[in-house]
Tab-separated table of C-alpha atoms and ligand atoms in Angstrom:
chain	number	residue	atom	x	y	z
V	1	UNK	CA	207.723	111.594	52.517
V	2	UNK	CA	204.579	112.643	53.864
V	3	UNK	CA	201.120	114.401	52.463
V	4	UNK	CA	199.355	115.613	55.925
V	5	UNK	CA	195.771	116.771	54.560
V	6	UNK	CA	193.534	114.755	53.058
V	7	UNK	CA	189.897	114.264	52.685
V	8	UNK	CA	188.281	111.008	51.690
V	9	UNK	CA	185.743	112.479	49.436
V	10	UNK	CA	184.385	115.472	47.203
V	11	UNK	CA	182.270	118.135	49.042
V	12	UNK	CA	178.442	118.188	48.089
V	13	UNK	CA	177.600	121.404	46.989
V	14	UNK	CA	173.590	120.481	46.851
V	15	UNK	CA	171.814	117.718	48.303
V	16	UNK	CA	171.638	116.722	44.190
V	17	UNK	CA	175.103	115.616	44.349
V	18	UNK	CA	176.008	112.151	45.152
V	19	UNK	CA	176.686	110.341	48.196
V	20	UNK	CA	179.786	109.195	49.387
V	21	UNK	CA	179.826	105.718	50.305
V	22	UNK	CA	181.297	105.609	54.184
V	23	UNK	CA	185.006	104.969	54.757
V	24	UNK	CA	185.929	101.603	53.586
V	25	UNK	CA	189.403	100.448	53.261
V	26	UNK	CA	189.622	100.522	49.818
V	27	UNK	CA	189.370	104.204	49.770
V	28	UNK	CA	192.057	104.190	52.005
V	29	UNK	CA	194.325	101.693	50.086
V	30	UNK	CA	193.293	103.717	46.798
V	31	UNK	CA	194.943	106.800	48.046
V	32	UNK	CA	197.986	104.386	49.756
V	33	UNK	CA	198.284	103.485	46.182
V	34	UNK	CA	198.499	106.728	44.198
V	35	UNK	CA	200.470	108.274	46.899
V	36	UNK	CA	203.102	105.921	47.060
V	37	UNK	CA	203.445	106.454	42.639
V	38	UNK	CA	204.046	109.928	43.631
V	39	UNK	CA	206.889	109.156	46.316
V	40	UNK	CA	204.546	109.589	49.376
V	41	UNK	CA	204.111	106.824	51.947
V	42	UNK	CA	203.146	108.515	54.816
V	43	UNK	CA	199.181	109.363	54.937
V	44	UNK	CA	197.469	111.846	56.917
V	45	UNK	CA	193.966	111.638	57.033
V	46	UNK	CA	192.328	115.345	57.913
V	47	UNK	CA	188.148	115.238	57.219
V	48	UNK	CA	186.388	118.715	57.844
V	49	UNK	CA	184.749	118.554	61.445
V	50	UNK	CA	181.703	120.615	60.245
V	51	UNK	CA	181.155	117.577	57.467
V	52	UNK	CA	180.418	115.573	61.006
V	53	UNK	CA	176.499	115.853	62.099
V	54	UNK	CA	178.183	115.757	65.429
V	55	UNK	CA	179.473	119.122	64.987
V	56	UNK	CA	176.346	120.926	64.333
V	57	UNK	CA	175.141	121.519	68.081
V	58	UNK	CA	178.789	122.908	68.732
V	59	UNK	CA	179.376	124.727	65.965
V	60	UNK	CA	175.325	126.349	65.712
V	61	UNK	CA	174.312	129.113	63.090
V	62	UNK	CA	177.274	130.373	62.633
V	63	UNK	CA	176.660	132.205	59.808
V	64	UNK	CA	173.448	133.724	61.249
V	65	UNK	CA	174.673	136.999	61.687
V	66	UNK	CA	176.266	137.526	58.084
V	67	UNK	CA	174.306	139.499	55.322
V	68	UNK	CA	171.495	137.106	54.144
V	69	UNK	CA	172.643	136.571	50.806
V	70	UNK	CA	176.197	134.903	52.521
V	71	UNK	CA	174.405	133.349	55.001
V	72	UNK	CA	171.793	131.506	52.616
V	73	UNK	CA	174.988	130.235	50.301
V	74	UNK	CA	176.849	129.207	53.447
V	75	UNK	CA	173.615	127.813	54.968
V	76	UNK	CA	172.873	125.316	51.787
V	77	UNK	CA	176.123	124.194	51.591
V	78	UNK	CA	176.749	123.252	55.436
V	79	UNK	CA	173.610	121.401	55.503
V	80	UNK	CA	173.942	119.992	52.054
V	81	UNK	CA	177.732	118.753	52.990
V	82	UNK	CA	177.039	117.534	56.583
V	83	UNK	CA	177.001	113.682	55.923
V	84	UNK	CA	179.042	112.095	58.306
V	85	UNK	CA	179.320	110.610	61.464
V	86	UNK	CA	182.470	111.463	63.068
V	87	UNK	CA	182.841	107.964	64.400
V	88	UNK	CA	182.632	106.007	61.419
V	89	UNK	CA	185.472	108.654	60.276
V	90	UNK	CA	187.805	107.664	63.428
V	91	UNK	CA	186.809	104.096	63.277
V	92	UNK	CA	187.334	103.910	59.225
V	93	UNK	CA	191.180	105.895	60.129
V	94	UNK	CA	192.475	103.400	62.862
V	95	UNK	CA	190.867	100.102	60.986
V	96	UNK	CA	193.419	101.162	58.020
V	97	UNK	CA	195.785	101.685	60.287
V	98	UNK	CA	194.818	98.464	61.974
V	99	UNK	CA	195.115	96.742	58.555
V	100	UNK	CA	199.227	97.932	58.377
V	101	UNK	CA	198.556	101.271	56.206
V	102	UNK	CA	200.865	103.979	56.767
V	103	UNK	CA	197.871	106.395	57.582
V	104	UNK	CA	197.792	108.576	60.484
V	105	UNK	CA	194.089	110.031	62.501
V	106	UNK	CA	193.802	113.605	62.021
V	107	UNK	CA	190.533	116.229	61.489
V	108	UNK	CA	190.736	119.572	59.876
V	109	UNK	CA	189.056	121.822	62.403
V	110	UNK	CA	186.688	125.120	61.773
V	111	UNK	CA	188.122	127.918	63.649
V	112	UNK	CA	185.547	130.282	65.268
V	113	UNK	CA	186.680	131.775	68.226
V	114	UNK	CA	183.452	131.422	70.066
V	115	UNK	CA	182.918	127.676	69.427
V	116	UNK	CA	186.766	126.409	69.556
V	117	UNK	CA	186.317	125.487	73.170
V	118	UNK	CA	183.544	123.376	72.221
V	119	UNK	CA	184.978	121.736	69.631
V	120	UNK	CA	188.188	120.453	71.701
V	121	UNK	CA	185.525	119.209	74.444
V	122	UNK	CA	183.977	117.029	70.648
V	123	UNK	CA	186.554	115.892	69.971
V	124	UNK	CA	188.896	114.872	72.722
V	125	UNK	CA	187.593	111.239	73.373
V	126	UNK	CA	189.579	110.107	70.188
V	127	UNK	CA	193.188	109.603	69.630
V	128	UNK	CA	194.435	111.899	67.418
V	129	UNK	CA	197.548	112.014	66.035
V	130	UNK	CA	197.480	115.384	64.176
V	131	UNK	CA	195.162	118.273	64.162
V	132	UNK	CA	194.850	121.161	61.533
V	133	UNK	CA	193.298	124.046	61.927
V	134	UNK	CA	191.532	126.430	58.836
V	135	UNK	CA	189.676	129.535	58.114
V	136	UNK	CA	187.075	128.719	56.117
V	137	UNK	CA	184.508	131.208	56.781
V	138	UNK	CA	184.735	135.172	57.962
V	139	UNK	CA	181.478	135.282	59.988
V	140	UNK	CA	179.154	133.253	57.655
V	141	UNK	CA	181.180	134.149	54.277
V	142	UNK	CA	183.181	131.694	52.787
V	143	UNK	CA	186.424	133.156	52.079
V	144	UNK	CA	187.201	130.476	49.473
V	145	UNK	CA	183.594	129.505	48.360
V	146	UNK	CA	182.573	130.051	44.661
V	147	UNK	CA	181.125	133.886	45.271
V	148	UNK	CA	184.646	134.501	47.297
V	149	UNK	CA	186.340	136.605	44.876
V	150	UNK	CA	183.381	139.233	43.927
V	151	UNK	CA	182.756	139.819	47.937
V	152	UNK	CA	186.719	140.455	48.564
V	153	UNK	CA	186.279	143.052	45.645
V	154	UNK	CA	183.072	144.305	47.303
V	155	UNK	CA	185.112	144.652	50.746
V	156	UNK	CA	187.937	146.025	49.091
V	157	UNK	CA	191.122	143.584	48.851
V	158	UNK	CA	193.436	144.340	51.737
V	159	UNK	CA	190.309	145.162	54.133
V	160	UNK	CA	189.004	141.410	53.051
V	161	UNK	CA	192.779	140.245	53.979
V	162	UNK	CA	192.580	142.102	57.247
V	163	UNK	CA	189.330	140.476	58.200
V	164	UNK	CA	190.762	136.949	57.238
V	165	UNK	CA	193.971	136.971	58.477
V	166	UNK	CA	192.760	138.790	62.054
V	167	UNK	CA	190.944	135.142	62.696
V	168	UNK	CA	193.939	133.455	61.159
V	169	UNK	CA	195.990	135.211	63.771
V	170	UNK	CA	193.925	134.257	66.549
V	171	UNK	CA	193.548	130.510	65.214
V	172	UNK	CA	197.854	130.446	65.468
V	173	UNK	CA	197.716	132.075	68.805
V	174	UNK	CA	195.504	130.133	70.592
V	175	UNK	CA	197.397	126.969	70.056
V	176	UNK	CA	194.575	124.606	70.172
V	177	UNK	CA	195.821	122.974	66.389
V	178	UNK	CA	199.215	121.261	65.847
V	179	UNK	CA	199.280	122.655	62.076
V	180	UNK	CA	197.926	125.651	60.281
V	181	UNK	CA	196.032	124.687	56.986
V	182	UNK	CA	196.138	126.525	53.548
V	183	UNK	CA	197.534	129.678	55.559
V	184	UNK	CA	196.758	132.713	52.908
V	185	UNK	CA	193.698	130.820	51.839
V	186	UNK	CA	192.202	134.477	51.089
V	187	UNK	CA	194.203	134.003	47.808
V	188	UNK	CA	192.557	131.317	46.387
V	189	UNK	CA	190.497	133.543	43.551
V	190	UNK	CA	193.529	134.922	42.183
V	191	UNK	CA	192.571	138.645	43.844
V	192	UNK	CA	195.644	139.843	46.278
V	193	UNK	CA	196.662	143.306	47.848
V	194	UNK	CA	198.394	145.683	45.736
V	195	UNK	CA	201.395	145.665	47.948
V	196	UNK	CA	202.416	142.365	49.774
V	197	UNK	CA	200.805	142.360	52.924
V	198	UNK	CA	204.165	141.440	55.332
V	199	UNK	CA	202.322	143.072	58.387
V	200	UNK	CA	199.745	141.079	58.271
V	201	UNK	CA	201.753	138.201	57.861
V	202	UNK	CA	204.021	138.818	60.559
V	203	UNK	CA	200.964	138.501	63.585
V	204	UNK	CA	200.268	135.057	62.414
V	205	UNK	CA	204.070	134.020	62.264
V	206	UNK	CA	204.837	135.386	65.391
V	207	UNK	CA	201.540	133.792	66.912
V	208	UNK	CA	202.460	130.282	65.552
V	209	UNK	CA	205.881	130.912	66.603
V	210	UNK	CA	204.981	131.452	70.171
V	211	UNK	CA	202.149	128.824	70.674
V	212	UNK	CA	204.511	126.155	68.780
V	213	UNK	CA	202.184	126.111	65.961
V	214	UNK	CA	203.594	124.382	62.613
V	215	UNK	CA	202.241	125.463	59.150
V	216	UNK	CA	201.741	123.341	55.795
V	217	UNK	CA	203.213	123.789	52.693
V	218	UNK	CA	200.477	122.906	50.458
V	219	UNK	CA	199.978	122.580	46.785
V	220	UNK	CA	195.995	123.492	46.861
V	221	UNK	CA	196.744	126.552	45.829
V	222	UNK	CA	198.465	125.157	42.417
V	223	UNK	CA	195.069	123.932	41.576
V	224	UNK	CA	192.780	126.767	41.757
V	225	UNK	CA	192.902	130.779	40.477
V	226	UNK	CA	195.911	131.539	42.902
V	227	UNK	CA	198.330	129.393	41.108
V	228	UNK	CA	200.408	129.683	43.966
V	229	UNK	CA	201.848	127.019	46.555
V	230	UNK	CA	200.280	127.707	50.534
V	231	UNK	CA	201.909	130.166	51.994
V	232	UNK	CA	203.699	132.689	49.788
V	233	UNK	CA	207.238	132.465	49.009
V	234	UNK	CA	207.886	135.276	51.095
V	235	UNK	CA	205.426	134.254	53.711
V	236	UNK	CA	206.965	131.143	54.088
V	237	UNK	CA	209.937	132.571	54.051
V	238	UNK	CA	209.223	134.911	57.632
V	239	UNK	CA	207.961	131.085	58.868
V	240	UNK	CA	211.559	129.866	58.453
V	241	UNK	CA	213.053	133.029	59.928
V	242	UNK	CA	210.978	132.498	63.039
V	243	UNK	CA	211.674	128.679	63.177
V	244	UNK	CA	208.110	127.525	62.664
V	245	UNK	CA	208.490	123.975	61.212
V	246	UNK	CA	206.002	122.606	58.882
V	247	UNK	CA	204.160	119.810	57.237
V	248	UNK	CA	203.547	119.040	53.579
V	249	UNK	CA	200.037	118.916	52.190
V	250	UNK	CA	197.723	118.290	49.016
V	251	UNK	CA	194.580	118.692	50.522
V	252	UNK	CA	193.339	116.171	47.926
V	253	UNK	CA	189.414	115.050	48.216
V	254	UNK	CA	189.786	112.222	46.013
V	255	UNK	CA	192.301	109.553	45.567
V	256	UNK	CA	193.999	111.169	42.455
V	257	UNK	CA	195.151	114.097	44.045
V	258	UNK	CA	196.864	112.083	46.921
V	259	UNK	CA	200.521	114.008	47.199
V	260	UNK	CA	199.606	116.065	44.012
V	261	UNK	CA	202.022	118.244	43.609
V	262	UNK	CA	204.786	116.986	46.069
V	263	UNK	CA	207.593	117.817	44.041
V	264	UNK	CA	206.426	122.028	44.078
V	265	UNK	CA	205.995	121.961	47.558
V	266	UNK	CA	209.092	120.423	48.783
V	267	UNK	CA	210.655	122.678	46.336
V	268	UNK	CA	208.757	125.689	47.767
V	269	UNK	CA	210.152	124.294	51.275
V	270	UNK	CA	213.493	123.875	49.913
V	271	UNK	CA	213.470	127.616	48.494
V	272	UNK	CA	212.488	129.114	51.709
V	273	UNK	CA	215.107	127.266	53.928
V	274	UNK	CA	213.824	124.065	55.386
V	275	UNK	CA	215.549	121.083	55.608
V	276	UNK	CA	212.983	118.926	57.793
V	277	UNK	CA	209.110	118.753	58.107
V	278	UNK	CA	207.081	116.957	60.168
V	279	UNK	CA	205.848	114.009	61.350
V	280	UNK	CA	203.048	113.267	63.845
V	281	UNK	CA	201.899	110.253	65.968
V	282	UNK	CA	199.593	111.269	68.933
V	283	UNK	CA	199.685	114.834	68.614
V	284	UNK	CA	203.469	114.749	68.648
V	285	UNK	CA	205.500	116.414	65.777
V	286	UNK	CA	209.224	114.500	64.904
V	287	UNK	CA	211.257	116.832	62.682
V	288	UNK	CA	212.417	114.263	59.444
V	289	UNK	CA	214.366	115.294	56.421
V	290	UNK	CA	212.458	116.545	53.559
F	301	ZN	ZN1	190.497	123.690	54.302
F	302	ZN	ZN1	191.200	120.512	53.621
């Protein structure tokens, strides 16, 4: 079994918080270990791109044009959580790998439609196996950041969703990612649509669909107000109908939550039709049984 998002350490939310030491092997072999209690032997490795300081040229201001207050949270945090050096990430990946670890070399990539160019052109010297792709922020508002839930209210709820998943849509359609991360992310504080929004999930499975897009089953959303597995059941659902296969994911940041929750997401999988998910080595995906 597999677990195809992780992140090596906790996000700094201020530059109070403590530094993470680099990307030993231990930390590596710390998340082999609790995986592998939970099942999972099969490690993919998916740091944040805009954690690199590489990516701050590429990926500029880009919350420069959101209303000051956003763009002064989103501002603090970027620079606050910007701590790495993309090498040391890829070299730290393939020396566990190097060192027999089932791990595999991925990145979880920012989509903004005006930098995404850019970012391939970053990134392409390295050998990948997977990439993800995530929403994080609408303009410069984090759609999942602390102050998410009282600016979706402020937007009004399905307008929010219609802002989020629009960029969502475009992320699945441009085909630039091999997997779509924490796909109804906007649901994280627990605030949703009065009535299921199944037209605006239909664009993004019909987008990932056509560009050959896979999307994870992930169990983030157990772990925060949502209380809900990544997608909806009946979101995932539409991805079976339209034969979009996917990957399973804990988006962990430390080693305890390696494969947390692997037995709700395989049964969210199960319940919505799939047999398989998938594997990757060098950006491509092998169907396996789940
Ligand atoms: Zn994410
Ligand atoms: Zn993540």
């Amino acid at each position: 079994m597999g677990d195809y998002h992780l992140h090596l350490w906790e996000h700094r939310d201020t530059p109070d918080d403590p530094m993470p030491s680099g990307f030993p092997l231990e930390r590596f072999e710390a998340y082999v270990d609790q995986a592998a209690a939970r099942g999972v032997t099969e490690l993919g490795f998916t740091e944040h791109l805009y954690r690199f300081v590489e990516s701050e040229p590429v990926l500029g201001e880009f919350w420069r044009d959101e209303r000051s207050d956003l763009a002064e949270i989103t501002e603090a945090f970027v620079r606050a959580d910007r701590i790495f050096r993309l090498e040391d990430y890829v070299a730290g990946v393939v020396a566990a790998k190097e060192a027999g670890l089932p791990v595999k070399l991925g990145l979880e990539i920012d989509f903004f439609p005006e930098t995404i160019d850019r970012v391939l052109d970053l990134i392409e010297p390295y050998p990948w196996d997977f990439l993800v792709g995530a929403v994080h922020w609408v303009g410069g508002w984090a759609i999942d950041g602390p102050r998410a839930g009282e600016e979706i209210l402020r937007r009004g709820v399905r307008r929010a969703w219609e802002q989020y998943f629009e960029l969502e849509t475009d992320l699945a359609r441009s085909g630039t990612v091999d997997v779509l991360a924490h796909v109804d992310v906007c649901k994280k504080a627990g605030i949703r649509p009065e009535e299921e929004p199944f037209d605006l999930y239909r664009e993004v499975v019909k987008a990932a669909a056509e560009s050959g897009t896979a999307v994870e089953v992930s169990s983030q959303g157990l772990r925060n107000p949502a209380d809900e597995v990544y997608p909806a059941p009946a979101f995932l659902a539409e991805f079976h109908t339209a034969g979009v296969p996917i990957t399973l994911a804990s988006d962990a940041h430390v080693p305890e939550q390696a494969a947390w929750g692997h037995d709700e997401v395989v049964a969210a999988a199960r319940a919505a039709g799939y047999e398989t998910r998938l594997a990757f080595d060098a950006r491509v995906g092998s169907e396996v049984p789940l």
